[in-house]
């Protein structure tokens, strides 16, 4: 695989990770608003339901990190961070 292809593939991995993080954030926000404003429900859903939604979002995020946050070249964990320059496992340039 060429370096350009590796960078392109890893750019997609980062993009998807950001989308998953966004979903987590969207699911988490109502719980924070409920707490801060002392409300009982948002959009007709109770605090408990939003709390569960936040947990679900967190699990999705962790799941993505475990199963899809991989180096396109070696398939191993490249290290943390959305601004990763190199793979920690094989040393290939990622961005
Ligand atoms: Zn690697």
PDB file of C-alpha atoms and ligand atoms in Angstrom:
ATOM      1  CA  UNK A   1       0.000   0.000   0.000  1.00  0.00           C
ATOM      2  CA  UNK A   2       1.260   3.451  -0.894  1.00  0.00           C
ATOM      3  CA  UNK A   3       1.697   6.104   1.750  1.00  0.00           C
ATOM      4  CA  UNK A   4      -0.993   8.270   0.144  1.00  0.00           C
ATOM      5  CA  UNK A   5      -3.518   5.435   0.398  1.00  0.00           C
ATOM      6  CA  UNK A   6      -2.602   4.841   4.036  1.00  0.00           C
ATOM      7  CA  UNK A   7      -3.103   8.527   4.807  1.00  0.00           C
ATOM      8  CA  UNK A   8      -6.447   8.564   2.985  1.00  0.00           C
ATOM      9  CA  UNK A   9      -7.630   5.467   4.820  1.00  0.00           C
ATOM     10  CA  UNK A  10      -6.559   6.831   8.160  1.00  0.00           C
ATOM     11  CA  UNK A  11      -8.274  10.148   7.389  1.00  0.00           C
ATOM     12  CA  UNK A  12     -11.519   8.139   7.088  1.00  0.00           C
ATOM     13  CA  UNK A  13     -10.829   6.395  10.384  1.00  0.00           C
ATOM     14  CA  UNK A  14     -10.387   9.816  12.021  1.00  0.00           C
ATOM     15  CA  UNK A  15     -13.520  11.192  10.344  1.00  0.00           C
ATOM     16  CA  UNK A  16     -15.610   8.253  11.575  1.00  0.00           C
ATOM     17  CA  UNK A  17     -14.153   8.598  15.067  1.00  0.00           C
ATOM     18  CA  UNK A  18     -15.234  12.248  15.084  1.00  0.00           C
ATOM     19  CA  UNK A  19     -18.743  11.302  13.936  1.00  0.00           C
ATOM     20  CA  UNK A  20     -18.993   8.698  16.694  1.00  0.00           C
ATOM     21  CA  UNK A  21     -17.738  11.257  19.205  1.00  0.00           C
ATOM     22  CA  UNK A  22     -20.361  13.693  17.915  1.00  0.00           C
ATOM     23  CA  UNK A  23     -23.112  11.109  18.427  1.00  0.00           C
ATOM     24  CA  UNK A  24     -21.835  10.515  21.952  1.00  0.00           C
ATOM     25  CA  UNK A  25     -21.832  14.261  22.619  1.00  0.00           C
ATOM     26  CA  UNK A  26     -25.365  14.687  21.248  1.00  0.00           C
ATOM     27  CA  UNK A  27     -26.604  11.815  23.428  1.00  0.00           C
ATOM     28  CA  UNK A  28     -24.750  13.168  26.451  1.00  0.00           C
ATOM     29  CA  UNK A  29     -25.904  16.802  26.183  1.00  0.00           C
ATOM     30  CA  UNK A  30     -29.499  16.282  27.431  1.00  0.00           C
ATOM     31  CA  UNK A  31     -28.194  14.641  30.624  1.00  0.00           C
ATOM     32  CA  UNK A  32     -25.972  17.655  31.293  1.00  0.00           C
ATOM     33  CA  UNK A  33     -28.787  20.119  30.537  1.00  0.00           C
ATOM     34  CA  UNK A  34     -31.156  18.206  32.831  1.00  0.00           C
ATOM     35  CA  UNK A  35     -28.617  18.339  35.649  1.00  0.00           C
ATOM     36  CA  UNK A  36     -27.640  21.979  35.175  1.00  0.00           C
ATOM     37  CA  UNK A  37     -31.167  23.295  34.753  1.00  0.00           C
ATOM     38  CA  UNK A  38     -32.747  20.924  37.261  1.00  0.00           C
ATOM     39  CA  UNK A  39     -35.359  19.806  34.733  1.00  0.00           C
ATOM     40  CA  UNK A  40     -37.207  16.495  34.888  1.00  0.00           C
ATOM     41  CA  UNK A  41     -37.374  15.720  31.185  1.00  0.00           C
ATOM     42  CA  UNK A  42     -36.310  16.864  27.706  1.00  0.00           C
ATOM     43  CA  UNK A  43     -38.277  16.024  24.538  1.00  0.00           C
ATOM     44  CA  UNK A  44     -40.560  13.909  26.714  1.00  0.00           C
ATOM     45  CA  UNK A  45     -37.764  11.622  27.878  1.00  0.00           C
ATOM     46  CA  UNK A  46     -36.799  11.326  31.529  1.00  0.00           C
ATOM     47  CA  UNK A  47     -33.381  11.836  33.061  1.00  0.00           C
ATOM     48  CA  UNK A  48     -32.947   8.072  33.362  1.00  0.00           C
ATOM     49  CA  UNK A  49     -33.556   7.521  29.643  1.00  0.00           C
ATOM     50  CA  UNK A  50     -31.094  10.256  28.652  1.00  0.00           C
ATOM     51  CA  UNK A  51     -28.577   8.851  31.080  1.00  0.00           C
ATOM     52  CA  UNK A  52     -28.933   5.453  29.394  1.00  0.00           C
ATOM     53  CA  UNK A  53     -28.588   7.127  25.989  1.00  0.00           C
ATOM     54  CA  UNK A  54     -25.338   8.749  27.122  1.00  0.00           C
ATOM     55  CA  UNK A  55     -24.061   5.368  28.318  1.00  0.00           C
ATOM     56  CA  UNK A  56     -25.030   3.823  24.961  1.00  0.00           C
ATOM     57  CA  UNK A  57     -23.178   6.615  23.143  1.00  0.00           C
ATOM     58  CA  UNK A  58     -20.129   6.010  25.299  1.00  0.00           C
ATOM     59  CA  UNK A  59     -20.217   2.262  24.566  1.00  0.00           C
ATOM     60  CA  UNK A  60     -20.460   2.975  20.822  1.00  0.00           C
ATOM     61  CA  UNK A  61     -17.450   5.284  21.092  1.00  0.00           C
ATOM     62  CA  UNK A  62     -15.400   2.733  23.022  1.00  0.00           C
ATOM     63  CA  UNK A  63     -16.506  -0.007  20.605  1.00  0.00           C
ATOM     64  CA  UNK A  64     -15.374   2.060  17.634  1.00  0.00           C
ATOM     65  CA  UNK A  65     -12.030   2.728  19.283  1.00  0.00           C
ATOM     66  CA  UNK A  66     -11.495  -0.962  19.987  1.00  0.00           C
ATOM     67  CA  UNK A  67     -12.627  -2.373  16.638  1.00  0.00           C
ATOM     68  CA  UNK A  68     -11.958   0.361  14.064  1.00  0.00           C
ATOM     69  CA  UNK A  69      -9.251   2.647  15.447  1.00  0.00           C
ATOM     70  CA  UNK A  70      -6.465   0.842  13.644  1.00  0.00           C
ATOM     71  CA  UNK A  71      -3.458   1.637  11.535  1.00  0.00           C
ATOM     72  CA  UNK A  72      -4.301   0.931   7.847  1.00  0.00           C
ATOM     73  CA  UNK A  73      -0.878  -0.597   7.312  1.00  0.00           C
ATOM     74  CA  UNK A  74      -0.257  -2.911  10.265  1.00  0.00           C
ATOM     75  CA  UNK A  75      -3.827  -3.180  11.634  1.00  0.00           C
ATOM     76  CA  UNK A  76      -2.660  -2.457  15.159  1.00  0.00           C
ATOM     77  CA  UNK A  77      -3.486   0.323  17.587  1.00  0.00           C
ATOM     78  CA  UNK A  78      -1.643   3.396  16.240  1.00  0.00           C
ATOM     79  CA  UNK A  79      -1.831   5.362  19.500  1.00  0.00           C
ATOM     80  CA  UNK A  80      -4.360   7.887  20.698  1.00  0.00           C
ATOM     81  CA  UNK A  81      -5.423  11.215  19.277  1.00  0.00           C
ATOM     82  CA  UNK A  82      -7.137  12.724  16.251  1.00  0.00           C
ATOM     83  CA  UNK A  83      -3.952  14.534  15.221  1.00  0.00           C
ATOM     84  CA  UNK A  84      -1.780  11.463  15.062  1.00  0.00           C
ATOM     85  CA  UNK A  85       1.209  11.820  12.730  1.00  0.00           C
ATOM     86  CA  UNK A  86       2.690   8.353  12.972  1.00  0.00           C
ATOM     87  CA  UNK A  87       1.638   4.855  13.905  1.00  0.00           C
ATOM     88  CA  UNK A  88       3.067   3.845  17.286  1.00  0.00           C
ATOM     89  CA  UNK A  89       3.190   0.200  16.210  1.00  0.00           C
ATOM     90  CA  UNK A  90       4.871   0.257  12.816  1.00  0.00           C
ATOM     91  CA  UNK A  91       6.022   3.878  12.499  1.00  0.00           C
ATOM     92  CA  UNK A  92       4.227   4.574   9.191  1.00  0.00           C
ATOM     93  CA  UNK A  93       3.172   8.176   8.498  1.00  0.00           C
ATOM     94  CA  UNK A  94      -0.563   8.573   9.038  1.00  0.00           C
ATOM     95  CA  UNK A  95      -1.145  12.236   8.229  1.00  0.00           C
TER      96      UNK A  95
HETATM   97 ZN1  LIG B   1       0.963   0.725  11.897  1.00  0.00          ZN
END
